[in-house]
mmCIF file with all atom_site columns, C-alpha atoms in Angstrom:
data_model
loop_
_atom_site.group_PDB
_atom_site.id
_atom_site.type_symbol
_atom_site.label_atom_id
_atom_site.label_alt_id
_atom_site.label_comp_id
_atom_site.label_asym_id
_atom_site.label_entity_id
_atom_site.label_seq_id
_atom_site.pdbx_PDB_ins_code
_atom_site.Cartn_x
_atom_site.Cartn_y
_atom_site.Cartn_z
_atom_site.occupancy
_atom_site.B_iso_or_equiv
_atom_site.pdbx_formal_charge
_atom_site.auth_seq_id
_atom_site.auth_comp_id
_atom_site.auth_asym_id
_atom_site.auth_atom_id
_atom_site.pdbx_PDB_model_num
ATOM 1  C CA . MET A 1 1  ? 1.315   -1.706  -5.663  1.00 90.00 ? 1  MET A CA 1
ATOM 2  C CA . SER A 1 2  ? -0.827  -2.017  -3.170  1.00 91.00 ? 2  SER A CA 1
ATOM 3  C CA . GLU A 1 3  ? -4.985  -0.398  -3.248  1.00 95.00 ? 3  GLU A CA 1
ATOM 4  C CA . LYS A 1 4  ? -7.810  -1.123  -1.462  1.00 95.00 ? 4  LYS A CA 1
ATOM 5  C CA . LEU A 1 5  ? -10.970 -0.304  0.253   1.00 96.00 ? 5  LEU A CA 1
ATOM 6  C CA . VAL A 1 6  ? -10.749 0.097   4.298   1.00 96.00 ? 6  VAL A CA 1
ATOM 7  C CA . ASP A 1 7  ? -13.246 0.757   6.596   1.00 96.00 ? 7  ASP A CA 1
ATOM 8  C CA . TYR A 1 8  ? -11.766 3.019   9.512   1.00 96.00 ? 8  TYR A CA 1
ATOM 9  C CA . GLU A 1 9  ? -14.668 1.820   11.146  1.00 95.00 ? 9  GLU A CA 1
ATOM 10 C CA . GLU A 1 10 ? -13.417 -2.105  11.076  1.00 95.00 ? 10 GLU A CA 1
ATOM 11 C CA . THR A 1 11 ? -9.697  -1.786  10.543  1.00 95.00 ? 11 THR A CA 1
ATOM 12 C CA . SER A 1 12 ? -7.969  1.321   11.947  1.00 96.00 ? 12 SER A CA 1
ATOM 13 C CA . ARG A 1 13 ? -6.077  3.456   10.652  1.00 95.00 ? 13 ARG A CA 1
ATOM 14 C CA . GLU A 1 14 ? -2.460  2.820   11.183  1.00 96.00 ? 14 GLU A CA 1
ATOM 15 C CA . GLU A 1 15 ? -3.017  -0.773  11.253  1.00 97.00 ? 15 GLU A CA 1
ATOM 16 C CA . ALA A 1 16 ? -4.342  -0.245  7.274   1.00 96.00 ? 16 ALA A CA 1
ATOM 17 C CA . LEU A 1 17 ? -0.972  1.875   5.830   1.00 96.00 ? 17 LEU A CA 1
ATOM 18 C CA . GLU A 1 18 ? 0.869   -0.639  7.601   1.00 96.00 ? 18 GLU A CA 1
ATOM 19 C CA . HIS A 1 19 ? -0.635  -3.458  5.756   1.00 96.00 ? 19 HIS A CA 1
ATOM 20 C CA . ALA A 1 20 ? -0.789  -1.544  2.332   1.00 97.00 ? 20 ALA A CA 1
ATOM 21 C CA . ARG A 1 21 ? 3.346   -1.110  3.114   1.00 97.00 ? 21 ARG A CA 1
ATOM 22 C CA . GLN A 1 22 ? 4.300   -4.537  3.935   1.00 97.00 ? 22 GLN A CA 1
ATOM 23 C CA . GLU A 1 23 ? 2.167   -5.592  0.182   1.00 97.00 ? 23 GLU A CA 1
ATOM 24 C CA . ALA A 1 24 ? 3.712   -2.645  -1.864  1.00 97.00 ? 24 ALA A CA 1
ATOM 25 C CA . ILE A 1 25 ? 6.892   -3.725  -1.326  1.00 97.00 ? 25 ILE A CA 1
ATOM 26 C CA . ALA A 1 26 ? 6.152   -7.748  -1.757  1.00 97.00 ? 26 ALA A CA 1
ATOM 27 C CA . ALA A 1 27 ? 4.873   -7.168  -5.138  1.00 97.00 ? 27 ALA A CA 1
ATOM 28 C CA . ALA A 1 28 ? 8.451   -4.674  -5.678  1.00 97.00 ? 28 ALA A CA 1
ATOM 29 C CA . VAL A 1 29 ? 10.065  -7.793  -4.426  1.00 96.00 ? 29 VAL A CA 1
ATOM 30 C CA . ARG A 1 30 ? 8.300   -10.224 -6.162  1.00 96.00 ? 30 ARG A CA 1
ATOM 31 C CA . ALA A 1 31 ? 8.684   -8.192  -9.567  1.00 95.00 ? 31 ALA A CA 1
ATOM 32 C CA . GLY A 1 32 ? 12.573  -8.216  -9.233  1.00 95.00 ? 32 GLY A CA 1
ATOM 33 C CA . ALA A 1 33 ? 13.250  -6.163  -6.923  1.00 96.00 ? 33 ALA A CA 1
ATOM 34 C CA . ASP A 1 34 ? 16.486  -6.010  -4.648  1.00 95.00 ? 34 ASP A CA 1
ATOM 35 C CA . GLU A 1 35 ? 14.331  -5.980  -1.647  1.00 94.00 ? 35 GLU A CA 1
ATOM 36 C CA . SER A 1 36 ? 17.410  -4.517  0.359   1.00 95.00 ? 36 SER A CA 1
ATOM 37 C CA . THR A 1 37 ? 16.969  -1.597  -1.541  1.00 97.00 ? 37 THR A CA 1
ATOM 38 C CA . VAL A 1 38 ? 12.984  -1.059  -1.806  1.00 97.00 ? 38 VAL A CA 1
ATOM 39 C CA . GLU A 1 39 ? 11.478  2.356   -0.762  1.00 97.00 ? 39 GLU A CA 1
ATOM 40 C CA . ILE A 1 40 ? 7.667   3.389   -0.900  1.00 97.00 ? 40 ILE A CA 1
ATOM 41 C CA . ILE A 1 41 ? 7.711   6.364   -3.081  1.00 97.00 ? 41 ILE A CA 1
ATOM 42 C CA . ASP A 1 42 ? 3.764   7.357   -2.918  1.00 97.00 ? 42 ASP A CA 1
ATOM 43 C CA . SER A 1 43 ? 0.973   6.871   -0.357  1.00 96.00 ? 43 SER A CA 1
ATOM 44 C CA . GLU A 1 44 ? -2.602  7.924   -0.573  1.00 97.00 ? 44 GLU A CA 1
ATOM 45 C CA . ASP A 1 45 ? -5.994  8.125   1.773   1.00 97.00 ? 45 ASP A CA 1
ATOM 46 C CA . VAL A 1 46 ? -8.843  9.390   0.447   1.00 97.00 ? 46 VAL A CA 1
ATOM 47 C CA . PRO A 1 47 ? -11.932 9.393   2.054   1.00 97.00 ? 47 PRO A CA 1
ATOM 48 C CA . LEU A 1 48 ? -14.715 7.943   0.181   1.00 96.00 ? 48 LEU A CA 1
ATOM 49 C CA . ALA A 1 49 ? -18.194 10.145  1.218   1.00 93.00 ? 49 ALA A CA 1
ATOM 50 C CA . TYR A 1 50 ? -19.824 7.643   -1.338  1.00 93.00 ? 50 TYR A CA 1
ATOM 51 C CA . TYR A 1 51 ? -19.632 4.261   0.521   1.00 91.00 ? 51 TYR A CA 1
ATOM 52 C CA . PRO A 1 52 ? -20.591 3.450   4.374   1.00 88.00 ? 52 PRO A CA 1
ATOM 53 C CA . GLY A 1 53 ? -18.845 3.802   7.080   1.00 90.00 ? 53 GLY A CA 1
ATOM 54 C CA . LYS A 1 54 ? -15.738 5.920   6.513   1.00 95.00 ? 54 LYS A CA 1
ATOM 55 C CA . THR A 1 55 ? -14.066 3.733   3.745   1.00 97.00 ? 55 THR A CA 1
ATOM 56 C CA . SER A 1 56 ? -11.037 5.000   2.162   1.00 97.00 ? 56 SER A CA 1
ATOM 57 C CA . ARG A 1 57 ? -9.135  4.495   -0.377  1.00 97.00 ? 57 ARG A CA 1
ATOM 58 C CA . ILE A 1 58 ? -5.214  3.995   -0.069  1.00 98.00 ? 58 ILE A CA 1
ATOM 59 C CA . ARG A 1 59 ? -3.004  3.330   -2.100  1.00 98.00 ? 59 ARG A CA 1
ATOM 60 C CA . VAL A 1 60 ? 0.847   2.767   -1.425  1.00 98.00 ? 60 VAL A CA 1
ATOM 61 C CA . LYS A 1 61 ? 3.696   2.416   -3.995  1.00 97.00 ? 61 LYS A CA 1
ATOM 62 C CA . ALA A 1 62 ? 6.793   1.262   -3.556  1.00 98.00 ? 62 ALA A CA 1
ATOM 63 C CA . ALA A 1 63 ? 9.671   0.336   -6.202  1.00 97.00 ? 63 ALA A CA 1
ATOM 64 C CA . GLY A 1 64 ? 14.156  -0.590  -6.228  1.00 97.00 ? 64 GLY A CA 1
ATOM 65 C CA . ASP A 1 65 ? 16.607  -1.488  -8.028  1.00 96.00 ? 65 ASP A CA 1
ATOM 66 C CA . LEU A 1 66 ? 16.338  -4.441  -9.915  1.00 94.00 ? 66 LEU A CA 1
ATOM 67 C CA . LEU A 1 67 ? 18.084  -7.621  -8.856  1.00 87.00 ? 67 LEU A CA 1
ATOM 68 C CA . MET A 1 68 ? 21.242  -8.487  -11.951 1.00 80.00 ? 68 MET A CA 1
ATOM 69 C CA . LYS A 1 69 ? 20.660  -12.098 -12.425 1.00 71.00 ? 69 LYS A CA 1
ATOM 70 C CA . HIS A 1 70 ? 23.970  -13.877 -14.096 1.00 60.00 ? 70 HIS A CA 1
#
């Protein structure tokens, strides 16, 4: 899972979401998932009005089949 605060005045929404997706996929692989089966299973982009600028909380979850080690 990848979770972070992003200010869309500094980073575009598309770039921030793509970066979070890649981080979530990498985390799933580090946890033992087979990279060829990893998929994004959940994604949130929540604006935070109480932060300065155009800040949002991005949360992305990825999962895949576990690698079987012999």
